[in-house]
Coordinates of C-alpha atoms in Angstrom, one line a residue:
Chain A
M1 CA 135.7 23.3 167.9
A2 CA 137.1 26.7 167.1
A3 CA 135.9 28.0 163.8
I4 CA 139.1 28.6 162.1
S5 CA 137.7 28.4 158.7
G6 CA 140.5 28.5 156.2
T7 CA 139.6 30.5 153.1
P8 CA 138.9 28.1 150.3
G9 CA 141.7 29.5 148.2
T10 CA 144.4 28.6 150.7
T11 CA 143.7 24.9 150.9
K12 CA 144.3 24.4 147.2
A13 CA 147.5 26.3 147.5
V14 CA 149.1 24.0 150.0
T15 CA 147.8 20.8 148.5
G16 CA 151.3 19.8 147.5
A17 CA 151.1 16.8 149.8
G18 CA 151.3 13.2 149.0
P19 CA 148.8 10.7 147.9
R20 CA 147.4 10.3 151.4
Q21 CA 145.7 13.6 151.3
R22 CA 142.0 13.7 150.8
P23 CA 141.1 15.6 147.6
A24 CA 139.9 19.1 148.5
R25 CA 136.2 19.1 148.1
T26 CA 133.8 21.9 147.9
G27 CA 131.5 23.2 150.6
P28 CA 131.9 23.0 154.3
T29 CA 134.3 20.0 154.3
L30 CA 136.9 22.2 152.7
S31 CA 137.1 24.4 155.8
R32 CA 137.1 21.3 158.0
S33 CA 140.0 19.7 156.1
S34 CA 142.0 22.9 156.3
R35 CA 141.2 23.1 160.0
Q36 CA 142.5 19.6 160.4
R37 CA 145.6 20.4 158.5
L38 CA 146.3 23.4 160.6
A39 CA 145.9 21.4 163.8
A40 CA 148.2 18.6 162.4
D41 CA 150.8 21.1 161.4
L42 CA 150.8 22.8 164.8
G43 CA 151.1 19.4 166.5
L44 CA 154.0 18.4 164.3
L45 CA 155.7 21.8 164.9
V46 CA 155.6 21.2 168.7
V47 CA 157.2 17.8 168.3
L48 CA 159.7 19.2 165.8
G49 CA 160.7 21.9 168.3
A50 CA 161.3 19.3 171.0
F51 CA 163.3 17.0 168.8
M52 CA 165.4 19.8 167.3
L53 CA 166.7 21.3 170.6
P54 CA 169.5 18.7 171.2
L55 CA 170.5 18.8 167.6
V56 CA 170.6 22.6 167.6
W57 CA 172.8 22.5 170.7
L58 CA 175.2 20.3 168.9
V59 CA 175.5 22.6 165.9
F60 CA 175.8 25.8 168.0
A61 CA 178.2 24.4 170.5
S62 CA 180.6 23.1 167.8
V63 CA 181.2 26.6 166.5
D64 CA 180.9 28.5 169.8
T65 CA 184.0 30.2 171.4
D66 CA 182.5 29.6 174.8
P67 CA 179.9 26.8 174.7
S68 CA 177.8 26.0 177.6
M69 CA 175.3 23.1 178.2
K70 CA 172.2 24.9 177.1
V71 CA 171.1 25.9 173.7
A72 CA 172.2 29.4 173.0
P73 CA 173.3 31.3 169.9
P74 CA 177.1 31.2 169.8
S75 CA 178.7 34.1 171.7
G76 CA 181.4 34.1 169.1
L77 CA 182.0 32.0 166.0
T78 CA 185.1 29.9 165.8
T79 CA 186.4 26.8 163.9
E80 CA 188.9 26.3 166.8
N81 CA 186.8 23.4 168.2
F82 CA 187.1 21.5 164.9
S83 CA 190.8 22.2 164.4
R84 CA 191.5 21.1 167.9
V85 CA 190.0 17.7 167.5
L86 CA 191.3 17.1 164.0
T87 CA 194.4 15.3 165.2
D88 CA 195.6 11.8 164.7
E89 CA 194.9 10.8 168.2
I90 CA 191.4 12.2 168.6
T91 CA 189.9 11.9 165.2
F92 CA 191.8 10.2 162.4
T93 CA 193.0 7.0 164.1
P94 CA 189.6 6.2 165.7
M95 CA 187.7 7.0 162.5
L96 CA 190.1 4.8 160.5
N97 CA 189.6 2.1 163.0
S98 CA 185.8 2.4 162.7
L99 CA 186.1 2.3 159.0
L100 CA 188.3 -0.9 159.0
L101 CA 186.1 -2.6 161.6
C102 CA 182.7 -1.7 160.1
G103 CA 183.9 -1.9 156.5
S104 CA 185.3 -5.4 156.8
A105 CA 182.3 -6.5 158.9
T106 CA 179.8 -5.1 156.4
L107 CA 181.7 -6.8 153.6
M108 CA 181.4 -10.1 155.4
T109 CA 177.8 -9.6 156.3
V110 CA 176.6 -8.8 152.8
T111 CA 178.7 -11.5 151.1
A112 CA 177.4 -14.2 153.4
A113 CA 173.9 -12.9 153.3
A114 CA 173.8 -12.7 149.5
L115 CA 175.1 -16.2 149.1
A116 CA 172.7 -17.6 151.7
A117 CA 169.8 -15.8 150.3
Y118 CA 170.2 -17.3 146.8
P119 CA 169.3 -21.0 147.6
L120 CA 166.7 -19.9 150.2
S121 CA 165.0 -17.8 147.6
R122 CA 165.4 -20.1 144.6
Y123 CA 165.2 -23.7 145.8
K124 CA 162.6 -25.6 147.6
A125 CA 163.7 -27.9 150.5
R126 CA 162.1 -29.2 153.6
F127 CA 164.6 -27.4 155.9
S128 CA 164.4 -23.9 154.3
R129 CA 161.4 -22.8 156.2
P130 CA 162.7 -23.8 159.7
Y131 CA 166.0 -22.2 158.6
L132 CA 164.4 -19.0 157.8
L133 CA 162.3 -19.0 161.0
T134 CA 165.5 -19.5 163.0
I135 CA 167.1 -16.6 161.1
L136 CA 164.0 -14.4 161.9
F137 CA 164.2 -15.6 165.5
S138 CA 167.8 -14.5 165.8
T139 CA 167.1 -11.1 164.5
C140 CA 165.2 -10.4 167.7
L141 CA 167.7 -11.7 170.2
P142 CA 169.1 -9.0 172.5
I143 CA 172.8 -9.2 171.4
T144 CA 173.6 -7.0 174.5
A145 CA 172.9 -10.0 176.7
V146 CA 175.5 -12.3 175.1
M147 CA 178.3 -9.8 175.4
V148 CA 179.6 -10.9 178.7
P149 CA 179.9 -14.6 177.7
V150 CA 181.4 -13.5 174.3
Y151 CA 184.0 -11.6 176.2
G152 CA 184.8 -14.8 178.2
L153 CA 184.8 -16.8 175.0
F154 CA 187.1 -14.4 173.2
V155 CA 189.6 -14.4 176.0
Q156 CA 189.8 -18.2 175.8
V157 CA 190.3 -18.4 172.0
N158 CA 192.6 -15.4 171.9
L159 CA 190.3 -13.2 169.9
I160 CA 190.0 -10.5 172.5
D161 CA 191.4 -7.1 171.6
T162 CA 191.8 -8.1 167.9
M163 CA 190.2 -6.2 165.0
H164 CA 189.4 -9.3 163.1
G165 CA 187.7 -11.1 166.0
T166 CA 185.6 -8.0 166.7
S167 CA 184.6 -7.6 163.1
F168 CA 183.6 -11.3 162.8
F169 CA 181.3 -10.8 165.8
L170 CA 179.9 -7.5 164.4
A171 CA 179.3 -9.1 161.1
T172 CA 177.5 -12.0 162.7
S173 CA 175.3 -9.8 164.9
Q174 CA 174.0 -8.1 161.8
L175 CA 173.8 -11.2 159.7
P176 CA 170.4 -12.7 160.5
F177 CA 168.7 -9.5 159.6
A178 CA 170.8 -9.1 156.4
V179 CA 169.9 -12.6 155.2
W180 CA 166.2 -12.0 155.8
L181 CA 166.2 -8.7 153.9
M182 CA 168.4 -10.1 151.1
K183 CA 166.0 -13.0 150.6
N184 CA 163.0 -10.7 150.4
F185 CA 164.7 -8.6 147.8
M186 CA 165.7 -11.6 145.9
D187 CA 162.2 -13.0 145.8
G188 CA 161.3 -9.8 143.9
V189 CA 163.5 -10.7 141.0
P190 CA 161.5 -12.8 138.5
I191 CA 163.2 -16.2 138.0
A192 CA 162.5 -16.0 134.3
L193 CA 165.4 -13.6 133.9
E194 CA 167.7 -16.3 135.2
E195 CA 166.5 -18.9 132.9
A196 CA 168.3 -17.4 130.0
A197 CA 171.5 -17.6 132.0
W198 CA 170.8 -21.2 132.9
T199 CA 170.2 -22.2 129.3
D200 CA 173.5 -20.6 128.4
G201 CA 175.1 -23.0 130.9
A202 CA 175.9 -20.4 133.6
S203 CA 176.7 -21.7 137.0
W204 CA 174.6 -20.6 140.0
F205 CA 177.4 -18.2 141.0
Q206 CA 177.3 -16.5 137.6
A207 CA 173.5 -16.3 137.7
L208 CA 173.7 -14.7 141.1
T209 CA 176.5 -12.2 140.3
K210 CA 175.6 -11.4 136.7
V211 CA 171.9 -11.5 136.8
I212 CA 170.3 -11.2 140.2
L213 CA 172.5 -8.8 142.1
P214 CA 172.6 -6.2 139.3
L215 CA 168.8 -6.5 139.2
M216 CA 168.3 -6.1 142.9
G217 CA 171.0 -3.4 143.1
P218 CA 169.0 -0.9 145.1
G219 CA 168.0 -3.6 147.6
F220 CA 171.6 -4.8 147.8
S221 CA 172.7 -1.2 148.6
V222 CA 170.0 -0.8 151.2
V223 CA 171.2 -3.9 153.1
T224 CA 174.9 -2.8 152.8
I225 CA 174.4 0.7 154.0
Y226 CA 171.9 -0.3 156.7
S227 CA 174.4 -2.8 158.1
F228 CA 177.2 -0.3 158.0
I229 CA 175.2 2.4 159.8
H230 CA 174.3 0.0 162.5
M231 CA 177.9 -1.1 163.1
W232 CA 179.2 2.5 162.9
G233 CA 177.0 3.5 165.8
N234 CA 177.5 0.4 167.8
F235 CA 179.2 1.1 171.1
F236 CA 178.8 -2.0 173.3
V237 CA 180.5 -4.6 171.1
P238 CA 183.8 -2.7 170.6
F239 CA 183.6 -1.4 174.1
M240 CA 183.7 -5.0 175.3
L241 CA 186.0 -6.7 172.8
I242 CA 188.7 -4.1 172.1
I243 CA 191.0 -2.9 174.8
S244 CA 194.1 -1.2 173.5
P245 CA 193.6 2.5 172.9
E246 CA 195.2 2.5 169.5
Q247 CA 192.6 0.1 168.2
L248 CA 189.5 1.7 169.5
P249 CA 186.9 2.8 167.0
A250 CA 185.3 6.3 167.3
S251 CA 182.3 5.1 169.2
V252 CA 184.5 4.1 172.2
S253 CA 187.4 6.5 171.8
I254 CA 185.0 9.4 172.3
F255 CA 184.6 8.0 175.8
T256 CA 188.3 7.9 176.5
F257 CA 188.8 11.5 175.5
F258 CA 185.7 13.0 176.9
G259 CA 185.0 10.3 179.4
N260 CA 185.3 12.0 182.8
L261 CA 182.0 13.8 182.7
G262 CA 183.4 16.3 185.2
S263 CA 185.4 18.5 182.9
I264 CA 184.2 18.2 179.3
A265 CA 185.3 20.6 176.6
F266 CA 181.8 20.8 175.2
G267 CA 182.8 22.6 172.0
E268 CA 185.4 20.0 171.1
L269 CA 183.0 17.2 172.0
A270 CA 180.3 18.7 169.8
A271 CA 182.7 19.1 166.9
F272 CA 183.9 15.5 167.2
S273 CA 180.3 14.3 167.4
I274 CA 179.5 16.1 164.2
L275 CA 182.6 14.6 162.4
Y276 CA 181.7 11.1 163.7
S277 CA 178.0 11.3 162.8
T278 CA 178.3 12.9 159.4
P279 CA 179.2 9.7 157.4
V280 CA 176.1 7.7 158.6
L281 CA 173.8 10.7 158.1
L282 CA 175.0 11.0 154.5
L283 CA 174.7 7.3 153.9
Y284 CA 171.2 7.3 155.3
I285 CA 170.2 10.0 152.9
L286 CA 171.4 7.8 150.1
I287 CA 168.9 5.0 151.0
A288 CA 166.2 7.2 152.5
K289 CA 164.2 7.2 149.3
R290 CA 164.1 3.4 149.3
L291 CA 163.3 3.3 153.0
G292 CA 160.5 5.8 152.7
G293 CA 158.8 4.2 149.7
G294 CA 156.9 1.0 150.5
F295 CA 158.8 0.5 153.7
T296 CA 157.6 -2.4 155.8
L297 CA 159.1 -4.1 158.7
S298 CA 161.4 -7.0 157.9
G299 CA 159.3 -6.9 154.7
A300 CA 156.5 -8.1 156.8
V301 CA 154.3 -5.8 158.8
K302 CA 150.9 -5.7 157.4
G303 CA 148.4 -3.4 159.1
Chain B
M1 CA 172.7 -3.2 169.4
S2 CA 170.5 -6.1 168.6
A3 CA 169.4 -6.5 165.1
T4 CA 165.7 -6.1 165.7
D5 CA 165.2 -3.4 163.3
L6 CA 163.3 -2.3 160.4
G7 CA 163.3 -4.2 157.2
V8 CA 162.9 -2.5 153.9
V9 CA 161.0 -3.8 151.1
G10 CA 160.4 -1.8 148.0
K11 CA 157.0 -1.6 146.5
E12 CA 157.9 -4.0 143.7
V13 CA 159.0 -6.6 146.2
P14 CA 156.1 -8.8 147.3
G15 CA 158.1 -10.3 150.2
R16 CA 155.5 -13.0 150.4
G17 CA 154.8 -16.2 148.8
E18 CA 157.2 -18.1 146.6
P19 CA 158.7 -16.8 143.4
P20 CA 157.6 -18.7 140.4
R21 CA 160.0 -21.6 140.0
D22 CA 161.8 -22.9 137.0
Q23 CA 161.0 -26.6 136.9
R24 CA 164.6 -27.5 135.9
L25 CA 166.0 -25.9 139.0
V26 CA 163.8 -28.1 141.1
R27 CA 164.6 -31.3 139.3
R28 CA 168.3 -31.0 139.7
R29 CA 168.4 -32.7 143.1
N30 CA 171.9 -31.9 144.0
P31 CA 172.8 -31.3 147.6
W32 CA 175.8 -29.2 146.6
R33 CA 173.5 -26.5 145.4
W34 CA 172.9 -25.6 149.0
L35 CA 176.6 -24.8 149.5
P36 CA 176.0 -21.0 149.3
I37 CA 174.3 -21.0 152.7
A38 CA 177.5 -22.5 154.3
P39 CA 179.4 -19.2 155.1
A40 CA 176.4 -17.6 156.8
T41 CA 175.6 -20.8 158.7
V42 CA 179.2 -21.2 159.9
L43 CA 179.4 -17.6 161.1
L44 CA 176.1 -17.9 162.9
L45 CA 177.1 -21.1 164.6
L46 CA 180.5 -19.9 165.7
F47 CA 179.7 -16.4 166.8
L48 CA 176.0 -16.5 167.8
A49 CA 175.0 -20.0 168.7
G50 CA 178.4 -20.7 170.3
P51 CA 178.2 -17.7 172.6
I52 CA 174.6 -18.5 173.6
A53 CA 175.5 -22.1 174.4
Y54 CA 178.6 -20.8 176.4
C55 CA 176.3 -18.3 178.1
A56 CA 174.0 -21.1 179.2
Y57 CA 177.0 -23.0 180.6
I58 CA 178.8 -20.1 182.4
A59 CA 175.5 -19.1 184.1
F60 CA 175.7 -22.2 186.2
T61 CA 179.3 -21.7 187.3
D62 CA 181.0 -19.4 189.7
M63 CA 183.5 -18.1 187.1
Q64 CA 185.4 -15.0 188.2
L65 CA 187.2 -12.5 186.1
T66 CA 190.5 -13.5 187.7
G67 CA 191.7 -17.0 187.0
Q68 CA 189.5 -18.9 184.4
A69 CA 190.6 -22.3 185.8
S70 CA 188.9 -22.0 189.1
A71 CA 185.4 -22.0 187.8
S72 CA 183.2 -24.8 189.2
F73 CA 179.6 -25.9 188.6
V74 CA 177.3 -24.3 191.2
G75 CA 173.8 -25.3 189.8
F76 CA 171.2 -22.7 190.3
D77 CA 173.1 -20.7 192.9
N78 CA 173.5 -17.7 190.7
F79 CA 169.8 -17.5 190.1
T80 CA 168.8 -17.9 193.7
K81 CA 171.4 -15.3 194.6
A82 CA 169.9 -13.0 192.0
F83 CA 166.3 -13.3 193.3
G84 CA 167.5 -12.5 196.8
D85 CA 169.7 -9.6 195.6
E86 CA 168.3 -6.2 196.4
N87 CA 170.2 -4.7 193.5
F88 CA 169.0 -7.2 191.0
R89 CA 165.4 -6.6 192.0
N90 CA 166.0 -2.9 191.7
S91 CA 167.3 -3.5 188.2
V92 CA 164.3 -5.5 187.2
V93 CA 161.9 -2.8 188.4
L94 CA 164.0 -0.1 186.6
T95 CA 164.0 -2.2 183.4
L96 CA 160.2 -2.5 183.5
V97 CA 159.8 1.2 184.1
F98 CA 162.3 2.1 181.4
T99 CA 160.5 -0.3 178.9
L100 CA 157.1 0.9 179.8
I101 CA 157.8 4.6 179.6
S102 CA 160.2 4.7 176.7
S103 CA 159.0 1.9 174.5
I104 CA 155.3 1.2 175.1
L105 CA 154.0 4.6 176.2
G106 CA 156.7 6.8 174.5
Q107 CA 157.9 5.6 171.2
N108 CA 154.8 3.6 170.3
T109 CA 152.2 6.3 171.1
L110 CA 154.3 9.2 169.9
G111 CA 155.1 7.3 166.7
L112 CA 151.5 6.6 166.0
T113 CA 150.6 10.2 166.8
L114 CA 153.2 11.5 164.4
A115 CA 152.2 9.2 161.7
S116 CA 148.6 10.2 161.9
L117 CA 149.4 13.9 162.0
M118 CA 151.7 13.5 159.1
A119 CA 148.9 12.0 157.0
R120 CA 147.0 15.3 157.4
S121 CA 149.7 17.9 157.4
T122 CA 151.3 20.1 154.8
K123 CA 154.1 18.5 152.9
A124 CA 156.9 20.9 154.0
I125 CA 156.2 20.4 157.7
R126 CA 155.8 16.7 157.3
S127 CA 159.2 16.4 155.6
I128 CA 161.1 18.5 158.0
T129 CA 159.6 16.8 161.1
G130 CA 160.3 13.4 159.5
A131 CA 163.9 14.3 158.7
V132 CA 164.6 15.6 162.2
V133 CA 163.0 12.6 164.0
I134 CA 164.9 10.2 161.7
C135 CA 168.1 12.1 162.3
A136 CA 167.9 11.5 166.0
W137 CA 167.5 7.8 165.2
V138 CA 170.4 7.5 162.8
L139 CA 172.9 9.4 165.0
P140 CA 175.4 7.0 166.8
E141 CA 174.1 5.9 170.2
I142 CA 176.9 7.6 172.1
V143 CA 176.4 10.9 170.4
A144 CA 172.7 10.7 171.2
G145 CA 173.7 9.9 174.8
F146 CA 176.0 13.0 175.1
L147 CA 173.4 15.3 173.5
L148 CA 170.7 14.2 176.0
Y149 CA 173.1 14.3 178.8
T150 CA 173.6 18.0 178.2
F151 CA 169.9 18.5 177.6
F152 CA 168.9 17.1 181.0
S153 CA 171.9 18.3 183.0
K154 CA 171.6 20.9 185.7
E155 CA 172.7 23.8 183.5
G156 CA 171.1 22.3 180.4
T157 CA 168.4 23.3 178.0
L158 CA 165.5 21.6 179.7
N159 CA 166.0 23.6 182.9
E160 CA 166.4 26.8 180.9
I161 CA 163.0 26.2 179.3
L162 CA 161.4 25.4 182.7
A163 CA 162.8 28.5 184.2
W164 CA 161.5 30.6 181.3
L165 CA 158.1 29.0 181.9
H166 CA 158.5 29.8 185.6
L167 CA 158.4 26.2 186.6
P168 CA 160.8 24.7 189.1
S169 CA 163.9 23.3 187.6
Q170 CA 166.0 20.5 189.1
N171 CA 169.0 18.3 188.4
W172 CA 167.2 15.6 186.4
L173 CA 170.1 13.3 186.1
F174 CA 170.3 13.2 189.8
T175 CA 166.7 13.3 191.0
L176 CA 165.0 11.3 188.2
P177 CA 167.7 9.6 186.3
I178 CA 165.5 6.8 185.0
M179 CA 163.0 9.3 183.6
A180 CA 165.8 11.2 181.9
V181 CA 167.1 8.1 180.2
S182 CA 163.6 7.0 179.3
F183 CA 162.9 10.3 177.6
A184 CA 166.3 10.1 175.9
N185 CA 165.3 6.7 174.5
V186 CA 162.0 8.1 173.2
W187 CA 164.0 10.9 171.5
R188 CA 166.3 8.3 169.9
G189 CA 163.8 5.6 169.0
T190 CA 160.5 7.2 168.0
A191 CA 161.5 7.3 164.3
F192 CA 161.2 3.6 164.0
S193 CA 157.5 3.5 165.2
M194 CA 156.8 6.5 163.1
L195 CA 158.0 4.8 159.9
V196 CA 156.1 1.6 160.8
Y197 CA 152.8 3.4 161.5
S198 CA 153.2 5.7 158.4
A199 CA 153.4 2.6 156.3
A200 CA 150.5 0.9 158.1
L201 CA 148.2 3.9 157.9
S202 CA 148.9 4.4 154.2
E203 CA 147.5 0.9 153.6
I204 CA 144.1 1.7 155.0
P205 CA 141.7 2.2 152.2
K206 CA 140.5 5.8 152.0
E207 CA 136.9 4.8 151.3
V208 CA 136.6 3.3 154.8
T209 CA 137.6 6.3 156.7
E210 CA 135.7 8.6 154.4
S211 CA 132.5 6.7 154.7
A212 CA 132.8 6.7 158.5
E213 CA 133.3 10.4 158.4
V214 CA 130.2 10.8 156.2
D215 CA 128.3 8.7 158.7
G216 CA 129.3 11.2 161.3
A217 CA 131.9 9.3 163.3
G218 CA 134.1 11.7 165.2
P219 CA 137.9 11.5 165.1
W220 CA 138.1 9.5 168.4
K221 CA 135.5 7.0 167.2
R222 CA 137.2 6.6 163.9
L223 CA 140.5 6.0 165.7
W224 CA 139.1 3.4 168.1
H225 CA 136.7 1.5 165.8
I226 CA 138.5 1.8 162.4
T227 CA 142.1 2.8 162.5
L228 CA 143.3 0.8 165.5
P229 CA 141.6 -2.5 164.5
M230 CA 142.9 -2.2 160.9
I231 CA 146.6 -1.7 162.0
R232 CA 146.3 -4.3 164.8
R233 CA 149.2 -6.4 163.5
S234 CA 151.5 -3.5 163.0
I235 CA 150.9 -2.5 166.5
G236 CA 151.7 -5.9 167.8
T237 CA 154.9 -6.3 165.8
N238 CA 156.0 -2.8 166.6
L239 CA 155.5 -3.2 170.3
M240 CA 157.4 -6.4 170.2
L241 CA 160.4 -5.1 168.3
N242 CA 160.5 -1.8 170.4
T243 CA 160.4 -3.8 173.6
L244 CA 163.2 -6.1 172.5
Q245 CA 165.2 -3.1 171.4
T246 CA 164.6 -1.3 174.7
L247 CA 165.6 -4.3 176.7
S248 CA 169.0 -4.2 175.3
V249 CA 169.8 -0.5 175.5
F250 CA 173.3 -0.1 177.0
G251 CA 175.3 2.7 175.4
L252 CA 172.7 5.4 175.8
I253 CA 172.3 4.9 179.5
W254 CA 176.0 4.4 179.9
A255 CA 176.8 7.7 178.3
M256 CA 174.2 9.6 180.3
T257 CA 174.4 8.2 183.8
R258 CA 176.6 5.1 184.0
G259 CA 173.6 3.5 185.7
G260 CA 173.9 6.0 188.5
P261 CA 173.6 7.9 190.7
G262 CA 174.1 4.9 192.9
N263 CA 172.0 2.3 191.1
R264 CA 169.0 4.5 190.3
S265 CA 169.2 4.1 186.6
Q266 CA 170.8 0.7 186.5
T267 CA 168.7 -1.4 184.1
L268 CA 169.5 -5.1 183.6
P269 CA 172.2 -4.7 180.9
I270 CA 174.1 -2.2 183.0
F271 CA 173.7 -4.4 186.1
M272 CA 175.0 -7.4 184.2
Y273 CA 178.0 -5.5 183.0
D274 CA 178.6 -4.1 186.5
Q275 CA 178.5 -7.5 188.2
A276 CA 180.7 -9.1 185.6
F277 CA 183.4 -6.5 185.2
N278 CA 183.4 -4.2 188.2
K279 CA 182.6 -6.9 190.7
S280 CA 184.4 -9.6 188.7
L281 CA 181.5 -12.0 189.0
I282 CA 181.4 -13.3 185.4
G283 CA 179.2 -16.3 186.4
Y284 CA 176.7 -14.1 188.2
G285 CA 176.6 -11.5 185.4
T286 CA 176.1 -14.2 182.9
A287 CA 173.2 -15.7 184.8
V288 CA 171.5 -12.3 184.6
A289 CA 172.4 -12.2 180.9
L290 CA 170.8 -15.6 180.4
L291 CA 167.6 -14.3 182.0
L292 CA 167.6 -11.4 179.6
L293 CA 168.1 -13.8 176.7
V294 CA 165.3 -16.0 177.8
V295 CA 162.9 -13.0 178.0
G296 CA 164.1 -11.9 174.6
A297 CA 163.6 -15.4 173.2
L298 CA 160.0 -15.5 174.5
F299 CA 159.3 -12.2 172.8
S300 CA 160.9 -13.5 169.6
V301 CA 158.6 -16.5 169.6
V302 CA 155.6 -14.3 169.9
Y303 CA 157.0 -12.2 167.1
L304 CA 157.4 -15.3 164.9
R305 CA 153.8 -16.2 165.5
L306 CA 152.8 -12.8 164.3
M307 CA 155.0 -13.2 161.2
R308 CA 154.1 -16.8 160.5
E309 CA 152.5 -16.5 157.1
E310 CA 155.4 -14.3 155.9
V311 CA 157.9 -17.1 155.7

C-alpha cells in the first residue's frame, strides 16, 4: 500500500461526515483512515465523472447555438432552443396532457391506497394476510408484459385512446405498491391517538381523515409524489393506449417530434428534455430527505 | 414500468408486527368496516387481474390485429412456434445478456461499491455523487434513452473520450447495441441498489467491523466474511427486484435502438411488441408476454419468501 499518510490535522478538518464515520483516533490508525478516505473519494469521483457526462451534455446542448452529439462547452450561448420548443404543439399541450393523466391517476392511486390501508392496518381478519401477500406479489409483476393484452382489452371495451381509460390503468399499475407503503406508514401511527376520536363517536372515515392522515402526512406525501414521478416518466403505457396526437403526454410526444433519429435538432431536444424532467426532479428533492433517512425496501429489506 | 420499486419507511415506522390494537375495534364484528378496501380491490380486479386473465386466454388463440372476430383457439401452437422461432431464441439470449450485465453485474455490484465507498468518503463528495446518480434514476425513461443514445453514438462523447485515450472508437449502437443498452440501464438504475445497500450497510454494528480490523482482517476478508453475510437478505431482495425491473425495460431500449440494428438488441418486451403490432400477431405476441409474466411471477414468489415475516 502506498504510504499516503495524511497529516493528522487534515482528518479532523474533513470529519463533517455522517454517523457512519469511524471516530478519528490517535496514532497510526489515523493515517490509515485518512488513506481509506482518500481512496474512497477518488473512487467516487471516477464514478461521478462517468455519471455526469450525459447530464452535462444535456445542459450544454440546451444552450448551445450549434450543439453536437458530444459533450463540449457551448460554441455560443443562446436561449433560442428553449424559445423554439415553447409552443403549444411541442411543449404546452403534451405537458398539460401529462399533468391531467398523471394527476388524475395519482389522485386515484392515493385515495384508493389510503382507504384500503386503513382496515388492513387497523383490523384483524383471516384474509388480511393473504390479501397483503397478493398485493406484494403484484408489486413485482412486469407490467410491460400485460400491455399487449391490455391494448386488446381496451379496444374491446372502447377505452382505447381515452385519457380516463389510460389514467385508470396507470393508477392501477401503481396501486399495489402504494397500498403496501401506505399500510406500513399507517402501522407507525399509534392507535391510542385514534381512541380519543372513537370515544367521541367519530366514524372510521373521520378517524382516517382527521387523525391518521394528518399524523402520517410526510408518509402520505412520499407515496403521492413517488407515484406521480413514476407515472410522469412512464412511456410504455401511454405509448400503447393513447393514439391521437393531441392527447399524447410528453413522454410519447417527444417521440413524435424528435422521433426520426436521422435528423434531430439536438439543442431543441435537450431543451425540451430539461423542461419535461424538471418537475419530477423538483418533486424528488421534496421527498429526498424522507427517502434518505431510514430508507428500506418496501419497508422491508433487512440486511 | 412495473411497480417493483423502493419502499420508503421512515425511522419511526417499524413496518413490522402489528400495531397495538384497541380491544373495542376488534370486538365490533361488522363486515361493513372492510368497505374501505373495495375501491382498491375493484381497480385491481378490473385493470390488473382482468388483463392477466385475458392475457392467459389470448395466448392460446391466433388473434390478429385485423378483425377481432376471427380469433380461434389454437392450443399450444403459439408456444411451439416460439420455441422453434430463431428470432424468439435470439430475444431470450439477449434478454439474459441484458439482465446479467445490467442488473446482476452492473447495478448490483456498482451499487454495493458506491454504498461502501460512501461509508468512508468525505461528506461533500458523497452528497454530490449520490445526487448525480439519483438524478439519472429520477429522469424520465425516454430522456435517459436520448441522453445515452447521444453518448454512445458514432460522434458521441464515449468515442471522443476513447480517441483522446488513443483507443479505437466504433459505432457502438451498431456494433454492440446490446452492450450499449445494458450500460445505459446501469447508468439509469444503479441508484436503486446504491440506496438499498447504503441502508443495509448502515445497519451493520460498527463494533463488528472494528473488532475484525483490530484482529487484522484485511478489507477483502472483512467484505467476504463479515459484510456480505450480514447483508445477505438485502442482496437477495435487491437482485430480485433489479432483475424483475430489468426484464420489463422497454422505453430505454426503444429510444436508443428500437431493438435494432436488425434484431440485435431486441429483448423480449421489444420482441413481444414487434410481433403484436408490426407483424399483427396479437396472439403470438401475447404468448411471449405470458412467458414473461410467468417468469416474473416465479421471481415474485421467491421475493415473497424473502419477505415472509414482514407481512
